[in-house]
Amino acid sequence: MTASDFTPWPDELVKSYREQGWWQNQTLGALLRESAQRYGERIALVCGTRRWSYRELDERADQLATGFAQLGLRTGERLVVQLPNIAEFFAVCFGCYRLGLIPVLALPGHRRAEIAAFCQLAEAAAYVIPDRHDGYDYRLLARETRALAPCLRHVIVVGAAEEFVPLQSLYAKPLALPDQDPAAVALLQLSGGSTGTPKLIPRTHDDYLYSVRTSVNICGFDAATVYLAALPVAHNFPLSSPGTLGTLYSGGRIVLLTRPEPDAAFMLIAAEAVSHLALVPSLLLAWLERATSLRPPLGSLRLVQVGGASLAAEVAARIGPVFGCALQQVFGMAEGLVTYTRLDDDPDAVLETQGRPMSPGDEIRIVDDEDRVLADGETGHLLTRGPYTIRGYWRADEHNRKAFTVDGFYRTGDLVRRRADGSLQVMGRTKDQINRAGEKIAAAEVEQHLLSHPRVRNAALVAIPDERLGERSCAFVELAEPDSDEAPARIALGLKLHLRDHCGLAAHKIPDRIEFIDRLPLTAPGKIAKPQLRALALNLTRTPT
Ligand code: OOB
C-alpha cells in the first residue's frame, strides 16, 4: 500500500466549510487573476530596481505555466522551489498554481541533506534555484542533489543556468490552461518537525486561501498596504499570515528585502513607504537596537507583526516607542492554526499573549498527558483542528497516527494556557525541537547525522536559552574511543565539518556548541534524559568555554 499524499477533511465538514463561505472554491492562480483584473497597472512587486505590475505578474504566471507544460511537467507533479526573496519566486509559484504543479517551498538555507530528502519524499520532477545567492552557488547543490534524487528530470535556474534550464527560456507564449481543482493540494510547506526525517505539509487552495482572506480582515490589509517581506518568502508566516498572498489579495504592494539587515531595511521602509512587516523576535531585537541608535525615518509603519518564536514582553514593549507603530503577536504553524492579537486588543493582551485563533472554525483543546481537557489558566498540550489545519502530513501514515488524534486534532507539540479573555499564551513545548531565531531544528535529524560519524557512539541535541537567538543548540556527544588524546576542540570542529560538508545540513542546524560526555544520562526506560542535559548545558554556558 502506498502512503497517502493527502488526508482529506471529513465530507460533512467540507460541506459545512463551503456552506459557511469559508472555502470559496477558488485557486491561488485565480486569486492572482482576480487581483490583476481589479488592480491591473498598480505595482504588485518591488524587487531591487524592478517593479512588476499586477498585470505583468499575472502574464508571467501564464507564460511560465505554459513553459513548464512544454518542458513536460504535468498537473499534480511536484517541484522543489528554493528561491530567495526575489520577484521570480512569485512568478514560479503562480506558474505552478496555474498548471496544477505543486511547489515544495524550501528555504534558501537548506543544503544537500534537506533538499535531497524533499526531492525524494515528494518525488519531485524539477528543482528551481537561483544561480547564486548570498555567496553560495546553488548549481553545485543541484548537481549533488541530482545524483541523490533520480526522480528529478529538470533543474531550472534563475540567472546563469550553465548545463541546466534557464527560467528565462520558459516564459512561453501562453496557451489555454486547464482549470485547477480548488480542493487539490496547492503547495507543500515544510514542517519544523521533531523526527529524523523531514515532513511535508499539504495545503489545499481552499484551506490556504481561507486562512489568507481571514488574516487580511484581522490584520487590516487593503489596497494601501505596502508589505515588506523581510523573512524568507517561502515560510508560511510571510507567505500567508497575511503576508505576500494577503497583500496580493488586497491589491497592496510587496517590497522584497533580499537580506534582513536593519540598515537596508530602514532605507527601503522609508523609500517605499512600507506600512506592514513581519519579523521573528531575534530579528526584531536586532532592528530595535539599530533603530535606537540610527533613528531612521519610519513614519510610514503602521503594524509590525512578530511571531515564530517566543517574544519577551519587555522587547514587545519597545516597538511602540522605537518604531512608532502598533505590534501584533502571531503564533502559527505551517500545519495550519494561526492566532493573532487583534488591532483593538488591550495593550496588556498585545504585549503578554499570542492572541486568539483567527477563525470561529478553529477548535482548540488544551489537555494533560492523558488527553483530558484542562481548565482555563492551566498549562497543557495544545491540540487543534479546523478549516485550514491539515489532517495529515504528506506520505507519512505511520507518523500521522502519532501526530493526530483519532478524531483529527493535530498535536502541535506546544504547551499553552488560555486566559479568561480567550487569548493563548505559549508556555513552552514538548516536541524535541530547537527554535533558533525562529528556525526550527528537529533534534532527531541532527542526532541521526551525528551518529553517522564513525567516532560517535551516541549523541543528543538540546536547546540552550540565548538572549539574541531565543535558543541555540548544544550537542552532547559520546565518542566511540573516549581515551583518544586528540584535543576535544579539534574533534568538535571535525564533527561540525562532517555535518556541514559530509552530511550537507543547513547552517542553522550545525550545533552551536559540542560537549563531550562519557555517558549520556538515561531515564528508567533507557531513553536519553534530555531535561538533565538541558540543565547541564545551561550550567556550562554560565562557565566560560
Ligand atoms: C511558524 O510556523 P513554523 O511551522 O515554522 O513553526 C511552528 C512552531 C509552533 O508550533 C511553535 O512551536 C513556534 O513555531 N511558534 C511560536 C510562536 N509562533 C510560532 N512559539 C512562541 N511564540 C510564537 N508567537 O513559526 C509560523 C507560522 C505562521 C505564522 C507565524 C509563525
Coordinates of C-alpha atoms and ligand atoms in Angstrom, one line a residue:
M1 CA 0.0 0.0 0.0
T2 CA 1.3 3.5 -0.8
A3 CA 1.2 6.1 2.0
S4 CA -1.4 8.8 1.3
D5 CA -0.4 12.1 -0.2
F6 CA -3.1 14.0 1.5
T7 CA -5.6 13.2 4.3
P8 CA -9.0 14.8 3.4
W9 CA -11.3 16.5 5.9
P10 CA -14.4 14.5 6.6
D11 CA -17.2 15.1 4.0
E12 CA -19.6 16.7 6.4
L13 CA -17.0 19.3 7.4
V14 CA -16.1 20.0 3.8
K15 CA -19.8 20.7 3.2
S16 CA -20.1 22.9 6.2
Y17 CA -16.9 24.8 5.4
R18 CA -18.3 25.6 1.9
E19 CA -21.8 26.4 3.3
Q20 CA -20.3 28.9 5.7
G21 CA -18.4 30.5 2.8
W22 CA -15.0 29.7 4.4
W23 CA -13.9 27.6 1.4
Q24 CA -14.8 29.5 -1.7
N25 CA -13.8 27.2 -4.5
Q26 CA -11.1 29.4 -5.6
T27 CA -7.5 28.6 -6.6
L28 CA -4.4 30.6 -5.8
G29 CA -4.0 31.1 -9.6
A30 CA -7.5 32.5 -9.8
L31 CA -6.8 34.8 -6.9
L32 CA -4.0 36.5 -8.8
R33 CA -6.2 36.6 -11.9
E34 CA -8.9 38.5 -10.0
S35 CA -6.4 40.9 -8.5
A36 CA -4.9 41.5 -11.9
Q37 CA -8.3 42.3 -13.3
R38 CA -9.0 44.6 -10.5
Y39 CA -5.6 46.3 -10.0
G40 CA -4.0 45.9 -13.5
E41 CA -1.3 48.5 -13.7
R42 CA -0.8 49.0 -10.0
I43 CA 2.5 47.8 -8.7
A44 CA 2.3 44.4 -7.2
L45 CA 6.0 43.7 -6.5
V46 CA 9.2 45.7 -5.9
C47 CA 12.4 43.8 -6.2
G48 CA 15.5 46.0 -6.3
T49 CA 15.0 48.3 -9.3
R50 CA 12.3 46.0 -10.8
R51 CA 8.7 46.9 -10.4
W52 CA 6.1 44.4 -11.6
S53 CA 2.5 45.5 -12.0
Y54 CA -0.3 43.1 -11.3
R55 CA -0.8 42.7 -15.0
E56 CA 2.8 41.8 -15.5
L57 CA 2.9 39.2 -12.7
D58 CA -0.3 37.6 -14.0
E59 CA 1.2 37.4 -17.5
R60 CA 4.4 35.9 -16.3
A61 CA 2.5 33.3 -14.3
D62 CA 0.6 32.2 -17.5
Q63 CA 3.8 32.3 -19.6
L64 CA 5.7 30.1 -17.1
A65 CA 2.7 27.7 -16.6
T66 CA 2.9 27.2 -20.4
G67 CA 6.7 26.9 -20.3
F68 CA 6.5 24.3 -17.6
A69 CA 4.0 22.3 -19.6
Q70 CA 6.2 22.5 -22.7
L71 CA 9.0 21.2 -20.6
G72 CA 6.9 18.1 -19.9
L73 CA 5.8 18.9 -16.4
R74 CA 2.3 17.7 -15.7
T75 CA -0.6 18.7 -13.3
G76 CA -0.1 17.1 -9.9
E77 CA 3.7 16.8 -10.2
R78 CA 6.0 18.4 -7.6
L79 CA 8.8 21.0 -8.0
V80 CA 11.1 21.8 -5.2
V81 CA 11.4 25.6 -5.2
Q82 CA 14.4 27.1 -3.4
L83 CA 14.4 30.8 -4.1
P84 CA 15.3 33.7 -2.0
N85 CA 13.3 36.9 -1.7
I86 CA 13.2 37.8 -5.4
A87 CA 10.3 38.5 -7.8
E88 CA 10.8 35.2 -9.6
F89 CA 9.6 33.3 -6.5
F90 CA 6.1 34.7 -7.2
A91 CA 6.2 34.1 -11.0
V92 CA 7.3 30.5 -10.4
C93 CA 4.8 29.7 -7.7
F94 CA 1.9 31.2 -9.6
G95 CA 3.1 29.5 -12.7
C96 CA 2.8 26.3 -10.7
Y97 CA -0.6 27.0 -9.4
R98 CA -1.9 27.8 -12.8
L99 CA -0.8 24.4 -14.2
G100 CA -1.5 22.5 -11.0
L101 CA 2.1 21.8 -10.3
I102 CA 2.8 21.6 -6.6
P103 CA 5.7 23.6 -5.3
V104 CA 7.6 22.3 -2.3
L105 CA 8.7 25.5 -0.6
A106 CA 12.3 25.0 0.5
L107 CA 14.3 27.8 2.3
P108 CA 17.5 29.3 0.9
G109 CA 19.5 27.9 3.8
H110 CA 18.7 24.3 3.1
R111 CA 21.5 22.2 1.8
R112 CA 22.1 18.7 0.3
A113 CA 20.6 16.6 3.2
E114 CA 17.4 18.6 3.3
I115 CA 16.9 19.2 -0.5
A116 CA 17.6 15.6 -1.3
A117 CA 15.1 14.5 1.3
F118 CA 12.4 16.8 0.0
C119 CA 13.0 15.7 -3.6
Q120 CA 12.8 12.0 -2.6
L121 CA 9.8 12.4 -0.4
A122 CA 7.9 14.5 -2.9
E123 CA 9.3 12.5 -5.9
A124 CA 9.9 15.9 -7.4
A125 CA 10.2 16.2 -11.1
A126 CA 12.0 19.5 -11.0
Y127 CA 14.1 21.8 -8.8
V128 CA 14.2 25.5 -9.1
I129 CA 17.2 27.5 -7.8
P130 CA 18.9 30.9 -8.2
D131 CA 22.4 30.7 -9.8
R132 CA 24.0 32.2 -6.7
H133 CA 22.7 33.8 -3.6
D134 CA 24.4 35.1 -0.5
G135 CA 27.8 33.9 -1.8
Y136 CA 26.6 30.4 -2.4
D137 CA 26.4 28.6 -5.8
Y138 CA 23.1 26.7 -5.9
R139 CA 24.2 24.9 -9.1
L140 CA 26.7 22.9 -7.1
L141 CA 23.9 21.9 -4.8
A142 CA 21.7 21.0 -7.8
R143 CA 24.5 18.7 -9.2
E144 CA 24.8 16.9 -5.8
T145 CA 21.0 16.7 -5.5
R146 CA 20.6 15.2 -8.9
A147 CA 22.8 12.3 -8.0
L148 CA 20.7 11.6 -4.9
A149 CA 17.3 12.1 -6.4
P150 CA 17.0 10.4 -9.8
C151 CA 13.3 11.5 -10.0
L152 CA 14.5 15.0 -10.9
R153 CA 14.1 15.5 -14.6
H154 CA 14.9 19.2 -14.7
V155 CA 16.9 21.8 -12.8
I156 CA 15.6 25.3 -13.5
V157 CA 17.9 28.3 -12.8
V158 CA 17.1 31.9 -12.2
G159 CA 20.2 33.6 -13.8
A160 CA 23.2 31.8 -15.4
A161 CA 21.9 28.2 -15.9
E162 CA 25.1 26.5 -17.1
E163 CA 24.0 23.0 -18.1
F164 CA 20.5 23.4 -16.6
V165 CA 17.3 25.1 -17.9
P166 CA 17.3 28.9 -17.6
L167 CA 14.0 30.1 -16.2
Q168 CA 14.1 32.9 -18.7
S169 CA 13.7 30.4 -21.5
L170 CA 10.4 29.2 -20.0
Y171 CA 8.4 32.4 -20.5
A172 CA 6.4 31.0 -23.4
K173 CA 3.5 32.4 -25.4
P174 CA 0.6 31.5 -23.1
L175 CA -1.7 28.7 -24.2
A176 CA -5.0 27.9 -22.7
L177 CA -4.5 26.3 -19.3
P178 CA -6.8 23.7 -17.7
D179 CA -8.9 24.8 -14.7
Q180 CA -7.5 23.6 -11.5
D181 CA -9.4 21.9 -8.6
P182 CA -9.6 24.2 -5.5
A183 CA -9.8 21.2 -3.3
A184 CA -6.5 19.9 -4.5
V185 CA -3.1 20.3 -2.9
A186 CA -1.7 23.7 -3.9
L187 CA 1.7 23.6 -2.2
L188 CA 3.8 21.7 0.2
Q189 CA 5.1 23.6 3.2
L190 CA 7.9 22.2 5.4
S191 CA 7.3 21.1 8.9
G192 CA 9.6 22.3 11.7
G193 CA 9.5 18.6 12.7
S194 CA 10.7 16.6 15.6
T195 CA 11.6 13.4 13.8
G196 CA 14.7 12.2 12.0
T197 CA 13.2 12.7 8.5
P198 CA 11.6 15.9 7.3
K199 CA 7.8 16.1 6.9
L200 CA 5.9 17.9 4.2
I201 CA 2.6 19.7 4.8
P202 CA 0.0 19.5 2.0
R203 CA -2.1 22.7 1.9
T204 CA -5.0 23.0 -0.5
H205 CA -6.1 26.1 -2.4
D206 CA -9.4 26.1 -0.4
D207 CA -7.9 26.0 3.0
Y208 CA -4.9 28.2 2.3
L209 CA -6.9 30.9 0.7
Y210 CA -9.4 30.8 3.6
S211 CA -6.5 31.5 6.0
V212 CA -5.2 34.3 3.8
R213 CA -8.6 36.1 3.5
T214 CA -9.3 35.8 7.2
S215 CA -5.8 37.1 8.1
V216 CA -6.3 40.0 5.7
N217 CA -9.5 41.0 7.6
I218 CA -7.9 40.6 11.0
C219 CA -4.7 42.5 10.2
G220 CA -6.4 45.2 8.2
F221 CA -4.5 44.8 4.9
D222 CA -6.0 46.8 2.0
A223 CA -5.0 48.3 -1.3
A224 CA -2.9 50.9 0.5
T225 CA -0.8 48.2 2.3
V226 CA 2.9 48.2 1.5
Y227 CA 4.2 44.9 2.9
L228 CA 7.9 44.5 3.4
A229 CA 8.9 40.8 3.0
A230 CA 11.8 40.6 5.4
L231 CA 11.6 36.9 6.4
P232 CA 12.2 34.2 3.7
V233 CA 9.2 34.4 1.5
A234 CA 8.7 30.7 1.3
H235 CA 7.9 30.5 5.0
N236 CA 4.2 30.3 6.0
F237 CA 4.3 33.5 8.1
P238 CA 5.4 35.9 5.4
L239 CA 3.6 33.9 2.7
S240 CA 0.1 33.7 4.2
S241 CA -0.3 35.4 7.6
P242 CA -1.5 37.5 5.7
G243 CA 2.0 38.1 4.1
T244 CA 2.6 38.4 0.4
L245 CA -0.5 36.4 -0.6
G246 CA -2.6 38.6 1.6
T247 CA -1.1 41.7 0.0
L248 CA -1.8 40.4 -3.5
Y249 CA -5.3 39.6 -2.5
S250 CA -5.8 43.1 -1.1
G251 CA -4.3 45.0 -4.1
G252 CA -1.4 46.2 -2.0
R253 CA 2.3 46.2 -2.8
I254 CA 5.0 43.7 -1.8
V255 CA 8.5 45.1 -1.3
L256 CA 11.2 42.4 -1.2
L257 CA 14.1 42.6 1.2
T258 CA 16.8 40.2 0.0
R259 CA 18.8 40.1 3.3
P260 CA 17.2 41.1 6.6
E261 CA 19.8 43.6 7.6
P262 CA 18.4 46.6 9.5
D263 CA 20.1 49.4 7.6
A264 CA 19.0 48.2 4.2
A265 CA 15.5 47.5 5.7
F266 CA 15.2 51.0 7.1
M267 CA 16.2 52.6 3.8
L268 CA 13.6 50.5 2.0
I269 CA 10.9 51.2 4.5
A270 CA 11.5 55.0 4.0
A271 CA 11.9 54.8 0.2
E272 CA 8.8 52.7 -0.4
A273 CA 6.7 53.9 2.5
V274 CA 6.3 50.5 3.9
S275 CA 3.3 50.1 6.2
H276 CA 3.4 46.5 7.4
L277 CA 6.0 43.9 8.1
A278 CA 6.6 40.6 9.8
L279 CA 9.6 39.6 11.9
V280 CA 10.8 36.9 14.2
P281 CA 11.8 38.0 17.7
S282 CA 15.6 37.7 17.1
L283 CA 15.4 40.0 14.1
L284 CA 13.1 42.4 15.9
L285 CA 15.7 42.7 18.6
A286 CA 18.5 43.5 16.2
W287 CA 16.3 46.0 14.3
L288 CA 15.2 47.7 17.6
E289 CA 18.8 48.1 18.7
R290 CA 19.9 49.6 15.4
A291 CA 16.9 51.9 15.2
T292 CA 17.5 53.2 18.7
S293 CA 21.0 54.4 17.7
L294 CA 20.2 55.3 14.0
R295 CA 16.8 56.9 14.4
P296 CA 15.7 56.2 10.8
P297 CA 12.6 57.8 9.4
L298 CA 10.0 55.0 9.9
G299 CA 6.9 57.2 9.9
S300 CA 5.1 55.1 7.3
L301 CA 5.0 52.0 9.5
R302 CA 1.6 51.0 10.9
L303 CA 2.0 47.4 12.0
V304 CA 4.8 45.1 12.9
Q305 CA 3.8 41.5 13.3
V306 CA 6.1 39.3 15.4
G307 CA 5.9 35.6 15.6
G308 CA 7.6 32.3 15.0
A309 CA 9.2 32.1 18.5
S310 CA 8.6 33.5 22.0
L311 CA 8.6 37.2 22.3
A312 CA 9.6 38.7 25.7
A313 CA 7.1 41.3 26.9
E314 CA 10.0 43.8 27.6
V315 CA 11.1 43.5 23.9
A316 CA 7.5 43.8 22.8
A317 CA 7.0 47.0 24.8
R318 CA 9.9 48.7 22.9
I319 CA 8.1 48.5 19.5
G320 CA 5.8 51.4 20.0
P321 CA 8.4 53.9 21.3
V322 CA 11.1 52.9 18.8
F323 CA 9.2 52.1 15.6
G324 CA 6.2 54.4 16.3
C325 CA 3.7 51.8 15.2
A326 CA 1.5 49.0 16.6
L327 CA 2.5 45.5 17.4
Q328 CA 0.6 42.3 16.6
Q329 CA 1.7 39.0 18.1
V330 CA 1.4 36.0 15.8
F331 CA 1.6 32.3 16.9
G332 CA 1.3 30.0 14.0
M333 CA 2.4 26.8 12.3
A334 CA 2.8 25.7 8.8
E335 CA 0.4 22.9 9.6
G336 CA -2.4 25.4 9.9
L337 CA -3.6 27.2 13.0
V338 CA -2.6 30.8 13.4
T339 CA -3.5 33.0 16.3
Y340 CA -3.3 36.8 16.3
T341 CA -3.7 39.6 18.8
R342 CA -6.3 41.9 17.4
L343 CA -5.6 45.5 16.4
D344 CA -8.1 46.7 19.0
D345 CA -7.0 44.4 21.9
D346 CA -6.0 45.9 25.2
P347 CA -2.2 46.7 25.4
D348 CA -1.9 44.0 28.0
A349 CA -3.2 41.3 25.7
V350 CA -1.0 42.6 22.9
L351 CA 2.2 42.6 25.0
E352 CA 1.6 39.5 27.0
T353 CA -0.3 37.0 24.9
Q354 CA -0.1 35.4 21.4
G355 CA -3.7 36.2 20.6
R356 CA -6.8 34.2 19.6
P357 CA -7.3 31.8 16.7
M358 CA -8.2 33.6 13.5
S359 CA -11.3 31.5 12.7
P360 CA -14.5 30.6 14.6
G361 CA -13.9 27.2 13.0
D362 CA -10.7 26.7 14.9
E363 CA -11.1 24.2 17.6
I364 CA -8.7 24.4 20.5
R365 CA -8.2 21.7 23.1
I366 CA -5.7 22.2 25.9
V367 CA -5.1 18.8 27.5
D368 CA -3.0 16.9 30.1
D369 CA -0.7 14.0 29.4
E370 CA -3.8 11.7 29.2
D371 CA -5.6 14.0 26.7
R372 CA -8.0 15.2 29.4
V373 CA -9.2 18.7 28.8
L374 CA -7.8 21.3 31.3
A375 CA -9.5 24.4 32.7
D376 CA -8.6 27.9 31.5
G377 CA -5.4 29.1 33.1
E378 CA -3.9 25.6 33.3
T379 CA -0.9 24.9 31.0
G380 CA -1.3 21.9 28.8
H381 CA -0.7 20.4 25.4
L382 CA -2.3 22.3 22.5
L383 CA -4.4 20.2 20.1
T384 CA -6.2 21.8 17.2
R385 CA -8.4 21.1 14.2
G386 CA -10.2 23.4 11.9
P387 CA -10.8 24.6 8.3
Y388 CA -7.2 25.3 7.5
T389 CA -5.3 22.8 9.7
I390 CA -4.1 19.7 8.0
R391 CA -5.4 16.3 8.8
G392 CA -2.2 14.5 7.9
Y393 CA 1.4 15.0 6.6
W394 CA 2.3 14.1 3.1
R395 CA 3.0 10.3 2.8
A396 CA 3.6 9.8 6.5
D397 CA 0.9 7.4 7.6
E398 CA 2.8 6.0 10.5
H399 CA 3.8 9.4 11.8
N400 CA 0.3 10.7 11.3
R401 CA -1.1 8.1 13.7
K402 CA 1.0 9.8 16.5
A403 CA 0.8 13.4 15.3
F404 CA -3.1 13.4 15.1
T405 CA -5.8 12.2 17.5
V406 CA -8.3 9.7 16.1
D407 CA -10.8 12.5 15.8
G408 CA -8.4 14.5 13.7
F409 CA -6.9 17.0 16.1
Y410 CA -3.3 18.0 15.3
R411 CA -0.9 17.5 18.3
T412 CA 1.1 20.8 18.0
G413 CA 3.7 19.8 20.5
D414 CA 3.3 23.3 22.1
L415 CA 2.4 23.9 25.7
V416 CA -0.1 26.7 26.1
R417 CA -2.6 28.2 28.5
R418 CA -5.8 30.2 27.8
R419 CA -6.7 33.3 29.7
A420 CA -10.2 34.2 30.7
D421 CA -10.4 36.6 27.7
G422 CA -9.7 33.7 25.3
S423 CA -6.1 34.7 24.5
L424 CA -3.5 32.0 24.3
Q425 CA -0.1 32.2 25.9
V426 CA 2.7 29.9 24.6
M427 CA 4.4 28.5 27.7
G428 CA 6.8 26.0 26.2
R429 CA 6.8 22.9 24.1
T430 CA 7.1 19.1 24.4
K431 CA 8.3 18.4 20.9
D432 CA 12.0 17.6 20.6
Q433 CA 12.9 20.7 18.7
I434 CA 15.2 23.7 19.0
N435 CA 13.7 27.1 17.9
R436 CA 16.8 29.0 16.9
A437 CA 15.9 32.5 15.8
G438 CA 12.5 31.2 14.6
E439 CA 14.2 28.4 12.6
K440 CA 13.1 25.1 13.8
I441 CA 15.6 22.3 14.3
A442 CA 14.4 18.7 14.8
A443 CA 16.8 17.3 17.4
A444 CA 16.5 13.8 16.0
E445 CA 17.5 14.9 12.5
V446 CA 20.8 16.4 13.7
E447 CA 21.4 13.4 16.1
Q448 CA 21.0 11.0 13.2
H449 CA 23.6 12.8 11.2
L450 CA 26.0 13.0 14.1
L451 CA 25.6 9.2 14.6
S452 CA 26.7 8.6 11.1
H453 CA 30.2 9.8 12.1
P454 CA 32.5 6.8 12.8
R455 CA 33.8 8.4 16.1
V456 CA 30.3 9.0 17.5
R457 CA 28.7 6.3 19.7
N458 CA 25.7 8.3 20.9
A459 CA 24.6 11.9 20.6
A460 CA 21.8 14.2 21.9
L461 CA 20.9 17.8 20.8
V462 CA 19.3 20.2 23.3
A463 CA 18.4 23.9 23.4
I464 CA 20.2 26.5 25.5
P465 CA 18.4 29.8 26.1
D466 CA 20.0 32.6 24.2
E467 CA 19.4 36.3 24.6
R468 CA 19.6 37.1 20.9
L469 CA 18.5 33.9 19.1
G470 CA 16.0 32.8 21.7
E471 CA 17.6 29.4 21.7
R472 CA 20.8 27.9 20.4
S473 CA 21.8 24.3 20.1
C474 CA 24.2 22.2 22.2
A475 CA 25.1 18.6 21.1
F476 CA 26.3 16.2 23.8
V477 CA 28.4 13.5 22.2
E478 CA 29.6 10.2 23.4
L479 CA 32.7 9.2 21.5
A480 CA 33.5 5.6 20.5
E481 CA 37.1 6.0 21.6
P482 CA 36.9 8.4 24.5
D483 CA 40.5 7.9 25.5
S484 CA 42.0 9.3 22.3
D485 CA 44.4 12.1 23.1
E486 CA 43.1 14.3 20.3
A487 CA 42.1 17.8 21.6
P488 CA 38.3 18.0 22.1
A489 CA 38.1 21.3 20.3
R490 CA 39.6 19.6 17.2
I491 CA 37.1 16.7 17.3
A492 CA 34.3 19.2 17.7
L493 CA 35.4 21.1 14.7
G494 CA 35.7 17.8 12.8
L495 CA 32.1 17.0 13.7
K496 CA 30.9 20.4 12.5
L497 CA 32.7 19.9 9.2
H498 CA 31.2 16.4 9.0
L499 CA 27.7 17.8 9.4
R500 CA 28.2 20.7 7.0
D501 CA 30.3 19.2 4.3
H502 CA 29.7 15.4 4.5
C503 CA 26.1 15.3 5.6
G504 CA 25.2 18.6 3.9
L505 CA 23.0 20.2 6.6
A506 CA 21.7 23.7 6.6
A507 CA 24.0 26.1 8.6
H508 CA 21.4 26.8 11.3
K509 CA 21.3 23.1 12.2
I510 CA 25.0 22.8 12.9
P511 CA 25.3 22.7 16.7
D512 CA 26.4 26.0 18.2
R513 CA 28.2 24.1 20.9
I514 CA 29.5 20.5 21.1
E515 CA 30.2 18.9 24.5
F516 CA 31.8 15.5 25.0
I517 CA 30.4 13.3 27.7
D518 CA 31.5 9.9 28.9
R519 CA 27.9 8.5 29.2
L520 CA 24.7 10.2 28.2
P521 CA 22.3 10.2 31.2
L522 CA 19.3 7.8 30.7
T523 CA 15.8 7.7 32.1
A524 CA 14.5 4.5 33.6
P525 CA 13.1 3.1 30.2
G526 CA 16.5 3.8 28.7
K527 CA 15.8 7.0 26.8
I528 CA 18.2 9.9 26.8
A529 CA 17.4 12.2 29.8
K530 CA 17.1 15.4 27.9
P531 CA 15.9 17.6 30.8
Q532 CA 19.1 16.7 32.6
L533 CA 21.2 17.5 29.6
R534 CA 19.4 20.9 29.2
A535 CA 20.2 21.7 32.8
L536 CA 23.8 20.7 32.2
A537 CA 24.0 22.8 29.1
L538 CA 22.7 25.8 30.9
N539 CA 25.3 25.4 33.6
L540 CA 28.0 25.1 31.0
T541 CA 27.0 28.4 29.4
R542 CA 27.4 30.1 32.7
T543 CA 31.0 29.0 32.8
P544 CA 33.4 30.4 30.2
T545 CA 34.4 27.9 27.4
Ligands
OOB1 C1 5.6 29.5 12.3 O1 5.5 28.3 11.7 P1 6.5 27.1 11.8 O2 5.8 25.9 11.2 O3 7.9 27.5 11.4 O4 6.7 26.8 13.4 C2 5.6 26.5 14.2 C3 6.1 26.5 15.7 C4 4.9 26.4 16.6 O5 4.4 25.1 16.8 C5 5.6 27.0 17.9 O6 6.4 25.9 18.5 C6 6.5 28.0 17.3 O7 6.8 27.7 16.0 N1 6.0 29.4 17.4 C7 5.9 30.2 18.5 C8 5.3 31.4 18.0 N2 4.9 31.2 16.7 C9 5.4 30.0 16.3 N3 6.3 30.0 19.7 C10 6.1 31.0 20.6 N4 5.5 32.2 20.3 C11 5.1 32.4 19.0 N5 4.5 33.5 18.7 O8 6.5 29.7 13.1 C12 4.6 30.5 12.0 C13 3.6 30.2 11.0 C14 2.7 31.1 10.7 C15 2.6 32.4 11.4 C16 3.6 32.6 12.3 C17 4.5 31.7 12.7

